[in-house]
Coordinates of C-alpha atoms in Angstrom, one line a residue:
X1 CA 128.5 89.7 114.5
X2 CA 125.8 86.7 113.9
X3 CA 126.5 83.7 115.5
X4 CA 125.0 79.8 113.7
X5 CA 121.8 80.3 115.5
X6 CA 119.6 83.1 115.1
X7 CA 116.0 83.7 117.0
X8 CA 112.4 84.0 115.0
X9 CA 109.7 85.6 116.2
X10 CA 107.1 84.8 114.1
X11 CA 104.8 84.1 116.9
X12 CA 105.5 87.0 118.9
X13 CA 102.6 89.2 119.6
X14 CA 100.4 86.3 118.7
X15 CA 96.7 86.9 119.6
X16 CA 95.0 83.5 120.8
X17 CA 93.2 80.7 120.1
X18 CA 92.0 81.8 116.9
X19 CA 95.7 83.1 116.2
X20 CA 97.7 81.0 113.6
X21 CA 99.8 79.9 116.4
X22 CA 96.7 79.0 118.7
X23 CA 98.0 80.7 122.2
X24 CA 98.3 84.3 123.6
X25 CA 101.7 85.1 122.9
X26 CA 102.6 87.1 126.4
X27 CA 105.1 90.0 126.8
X28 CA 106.3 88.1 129.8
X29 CA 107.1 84.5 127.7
X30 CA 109.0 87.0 124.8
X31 CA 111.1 88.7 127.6
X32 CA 111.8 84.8 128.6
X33 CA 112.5 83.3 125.4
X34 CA 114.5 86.2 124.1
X35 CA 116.7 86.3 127.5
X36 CA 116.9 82.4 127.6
X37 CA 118.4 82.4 123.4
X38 CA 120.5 85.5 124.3
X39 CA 122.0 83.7 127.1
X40 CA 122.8 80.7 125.0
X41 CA 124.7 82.9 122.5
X42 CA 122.4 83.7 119.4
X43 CA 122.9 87.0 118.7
X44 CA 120.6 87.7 115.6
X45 CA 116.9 88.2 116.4
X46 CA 114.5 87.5 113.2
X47 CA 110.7 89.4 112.7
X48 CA 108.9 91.0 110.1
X49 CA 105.9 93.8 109.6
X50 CA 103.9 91.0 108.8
X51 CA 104.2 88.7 111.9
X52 CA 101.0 89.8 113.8
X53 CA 100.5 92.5 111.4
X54 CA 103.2 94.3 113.3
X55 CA 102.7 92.9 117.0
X56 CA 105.8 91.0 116.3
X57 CA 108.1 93.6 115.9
X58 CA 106.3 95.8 119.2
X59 CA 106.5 92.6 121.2
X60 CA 110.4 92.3 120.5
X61 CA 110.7 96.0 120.6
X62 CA 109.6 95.2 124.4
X63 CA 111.5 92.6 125.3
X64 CA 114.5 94.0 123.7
X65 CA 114.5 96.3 126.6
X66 CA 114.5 94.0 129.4
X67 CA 117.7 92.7 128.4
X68 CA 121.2 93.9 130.4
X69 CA 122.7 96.6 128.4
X70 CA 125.9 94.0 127.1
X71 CA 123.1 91.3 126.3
X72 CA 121.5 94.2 124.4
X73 CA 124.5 95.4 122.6
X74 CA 125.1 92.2 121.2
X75 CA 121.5 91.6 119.5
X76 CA 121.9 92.0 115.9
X77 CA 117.9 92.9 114.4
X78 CA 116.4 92.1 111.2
X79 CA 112.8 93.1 110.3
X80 CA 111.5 92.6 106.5
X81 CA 109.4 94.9 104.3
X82 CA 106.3 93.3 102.3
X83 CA 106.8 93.4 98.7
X84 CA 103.2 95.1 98.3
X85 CA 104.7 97.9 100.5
X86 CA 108.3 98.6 98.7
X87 CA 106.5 101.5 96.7
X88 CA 106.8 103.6 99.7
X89 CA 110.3 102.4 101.5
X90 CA 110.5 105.1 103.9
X91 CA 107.3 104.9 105.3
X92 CA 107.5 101.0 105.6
X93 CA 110.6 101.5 107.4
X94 CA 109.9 104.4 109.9
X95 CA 106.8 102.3 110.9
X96 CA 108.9 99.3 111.6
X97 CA 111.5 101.6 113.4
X98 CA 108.7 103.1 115.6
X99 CA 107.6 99.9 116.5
X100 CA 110.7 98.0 117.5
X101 CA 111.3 101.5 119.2
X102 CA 114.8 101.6 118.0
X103 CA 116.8 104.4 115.5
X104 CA 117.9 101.6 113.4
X105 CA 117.4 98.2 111.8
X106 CA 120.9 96.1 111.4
X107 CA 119.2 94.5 108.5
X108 CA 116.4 95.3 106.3
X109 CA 115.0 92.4 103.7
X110 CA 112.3 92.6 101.1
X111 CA 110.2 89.8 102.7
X112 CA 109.4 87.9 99.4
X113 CA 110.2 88.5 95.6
X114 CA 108.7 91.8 94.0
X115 CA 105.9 90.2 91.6
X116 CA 102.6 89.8 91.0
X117 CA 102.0 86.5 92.4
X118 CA 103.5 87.4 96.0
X119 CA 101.9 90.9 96.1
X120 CA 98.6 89.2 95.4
X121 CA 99.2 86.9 97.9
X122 CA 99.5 89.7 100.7
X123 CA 97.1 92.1 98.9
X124 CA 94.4 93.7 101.6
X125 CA 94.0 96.8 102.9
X126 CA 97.1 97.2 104.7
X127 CA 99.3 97.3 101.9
X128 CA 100.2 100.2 99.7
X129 CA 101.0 99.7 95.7
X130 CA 103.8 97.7 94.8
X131 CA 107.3 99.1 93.2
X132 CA 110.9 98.3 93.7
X133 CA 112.4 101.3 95.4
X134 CA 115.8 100.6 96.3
X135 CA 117.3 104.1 95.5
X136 CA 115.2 104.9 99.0
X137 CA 116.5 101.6 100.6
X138 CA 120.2 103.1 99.5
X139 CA 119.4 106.7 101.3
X140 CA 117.7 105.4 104.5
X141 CA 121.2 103.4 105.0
X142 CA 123.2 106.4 104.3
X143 CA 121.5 108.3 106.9
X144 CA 121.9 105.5 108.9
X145 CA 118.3 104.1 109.6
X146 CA 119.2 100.7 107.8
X147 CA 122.4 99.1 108.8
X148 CA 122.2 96.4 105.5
X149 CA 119.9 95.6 102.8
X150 CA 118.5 91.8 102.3
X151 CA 115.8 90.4 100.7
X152 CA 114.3 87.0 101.7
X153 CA 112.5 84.3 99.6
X154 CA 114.6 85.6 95.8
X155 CA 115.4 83.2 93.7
X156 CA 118.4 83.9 91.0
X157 CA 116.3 85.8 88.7
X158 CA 114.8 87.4 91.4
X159 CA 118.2 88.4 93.0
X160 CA 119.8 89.6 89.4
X161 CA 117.1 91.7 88.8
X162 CA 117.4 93.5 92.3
X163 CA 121.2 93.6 91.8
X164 CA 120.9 95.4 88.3
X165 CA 119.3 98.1 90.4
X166 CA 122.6 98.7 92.6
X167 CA 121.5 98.2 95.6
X168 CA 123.9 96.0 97.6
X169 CA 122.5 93.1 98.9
X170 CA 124.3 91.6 101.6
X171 CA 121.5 88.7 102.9
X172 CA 119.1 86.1 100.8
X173 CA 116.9 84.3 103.6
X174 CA 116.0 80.8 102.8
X175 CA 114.3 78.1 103.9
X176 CA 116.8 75.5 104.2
X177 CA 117.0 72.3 106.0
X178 CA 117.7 68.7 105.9
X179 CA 114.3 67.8 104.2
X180 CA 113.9 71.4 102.2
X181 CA 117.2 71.7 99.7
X182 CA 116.2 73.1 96.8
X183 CA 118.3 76.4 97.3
X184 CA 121.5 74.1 96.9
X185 CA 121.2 73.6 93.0
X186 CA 121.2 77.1 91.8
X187 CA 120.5 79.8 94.7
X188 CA 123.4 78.8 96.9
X189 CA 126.1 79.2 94.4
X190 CA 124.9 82.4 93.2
X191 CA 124.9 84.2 96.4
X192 CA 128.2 82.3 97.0
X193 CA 129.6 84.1 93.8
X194 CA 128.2 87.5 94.6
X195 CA 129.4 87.3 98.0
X196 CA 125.6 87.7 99.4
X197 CA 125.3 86.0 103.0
X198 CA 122.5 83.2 103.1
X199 CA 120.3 82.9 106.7
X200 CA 118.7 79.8 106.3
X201 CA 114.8 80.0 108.2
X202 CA 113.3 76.8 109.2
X203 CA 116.4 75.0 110.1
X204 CA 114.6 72.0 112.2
X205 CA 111.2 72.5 110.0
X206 CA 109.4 74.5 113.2
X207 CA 110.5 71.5 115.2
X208 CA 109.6 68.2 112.7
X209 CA 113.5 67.6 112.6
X210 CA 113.9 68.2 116.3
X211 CA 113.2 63.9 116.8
X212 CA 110.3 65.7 119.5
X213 CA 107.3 64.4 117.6

């Protein structure tokens, strides 16, 4: 079950000063954060195969572990899949799997729309031709490797395309806040009247809206 505040990890498995982050991201500050959020209640835990080019979803995959087993039980995981990458779904997803060290994701999101101006924007060696394969999405779920299907970053064409598909989406992540509102005018009722959860990233605008600066 989510609770209202959910835990990003972005900068986990950050490298150093030449990081986008600027620091050394330690296992030992992960294991503190994560145990520190856990203890205040939040119960979902956000990464991605793209945060540190994987190092993200290791780093949590470690610090997942140091938690008591009911802390543990509660943590509800989502990792997200590069659109560049969503030609070869299973792959994508075992890798992520074997990295958080875990049988299953809880929820699985196609990190940003499947078109050519995201894909260029992650294009590089590590990705793999693009394609929307959401038929494998459907099996890895049914043999219980995927819990639920999102996608993050769709707008409403974006979202009735993937829909027409089949799949069943059950997440849209957003940035939303008090400053970024956008998704209010068009994206919010959709998913409202296709009964697709919103998680909203960037609540305090990675701490502008936190009255700390």
């Amino acid at each position: 079950m989510l609770g209202r505040l959910g835990y990003g990890t972005w900068q986990f498995g950050s490298g150093g000063a030449d990081d986008y982050w600027g620091l050394e991201f330690t296992d030992d500050m992960a294991v503190a954060l994560l145990k520190q959020a856990t203890a205040a209640g939040v119960t979902y835990v956000d990464t991605a195969a793209d945060y540190a080019q994987g190092g993200s979803e290791k780093q949590l995959g470690r610090a997942l572990k140091a938690l008591a087993p009911d802390a543990r039980a509660k943590v509800v995981i989502g990792s997200k899949i590069l659109p560049n990458n969503c030609g070869d779904v299973r792959k994508y997803t075992e890798e992520t799997l074997a990295r958080l060290d875990v049988p299953c994701v809880d929820l699985y999101m196609v990190h940003w729309p499947i078109n050519a101006s995201s894909m260029a924007h992650f294009a590089g060696d590590r990705t793999a031709a693009g394609g929307r394969d959401y038929a494998t999405t459907g099996a890895l779920q049914k043999e219980g490797k995927i819990k639920h299907i999102g996608v993050s970053n769709f707008g409403v064409r974006q979202l009735a395309d993937a829909l027409e598909t089949g799949v069943t989406i059950a997440v849209n992540q957003l940035a939303y806040n008090l400053l970024t509102r956008a998704i209010e005018f068009e994206i919010l009722p959709f998913c409202r009247q296709r009964g697709i959860g919103v998680l909203a990233y960037s609540p305090l605008l990675q701490g502008v809206l936190t009255g700390a600066f």
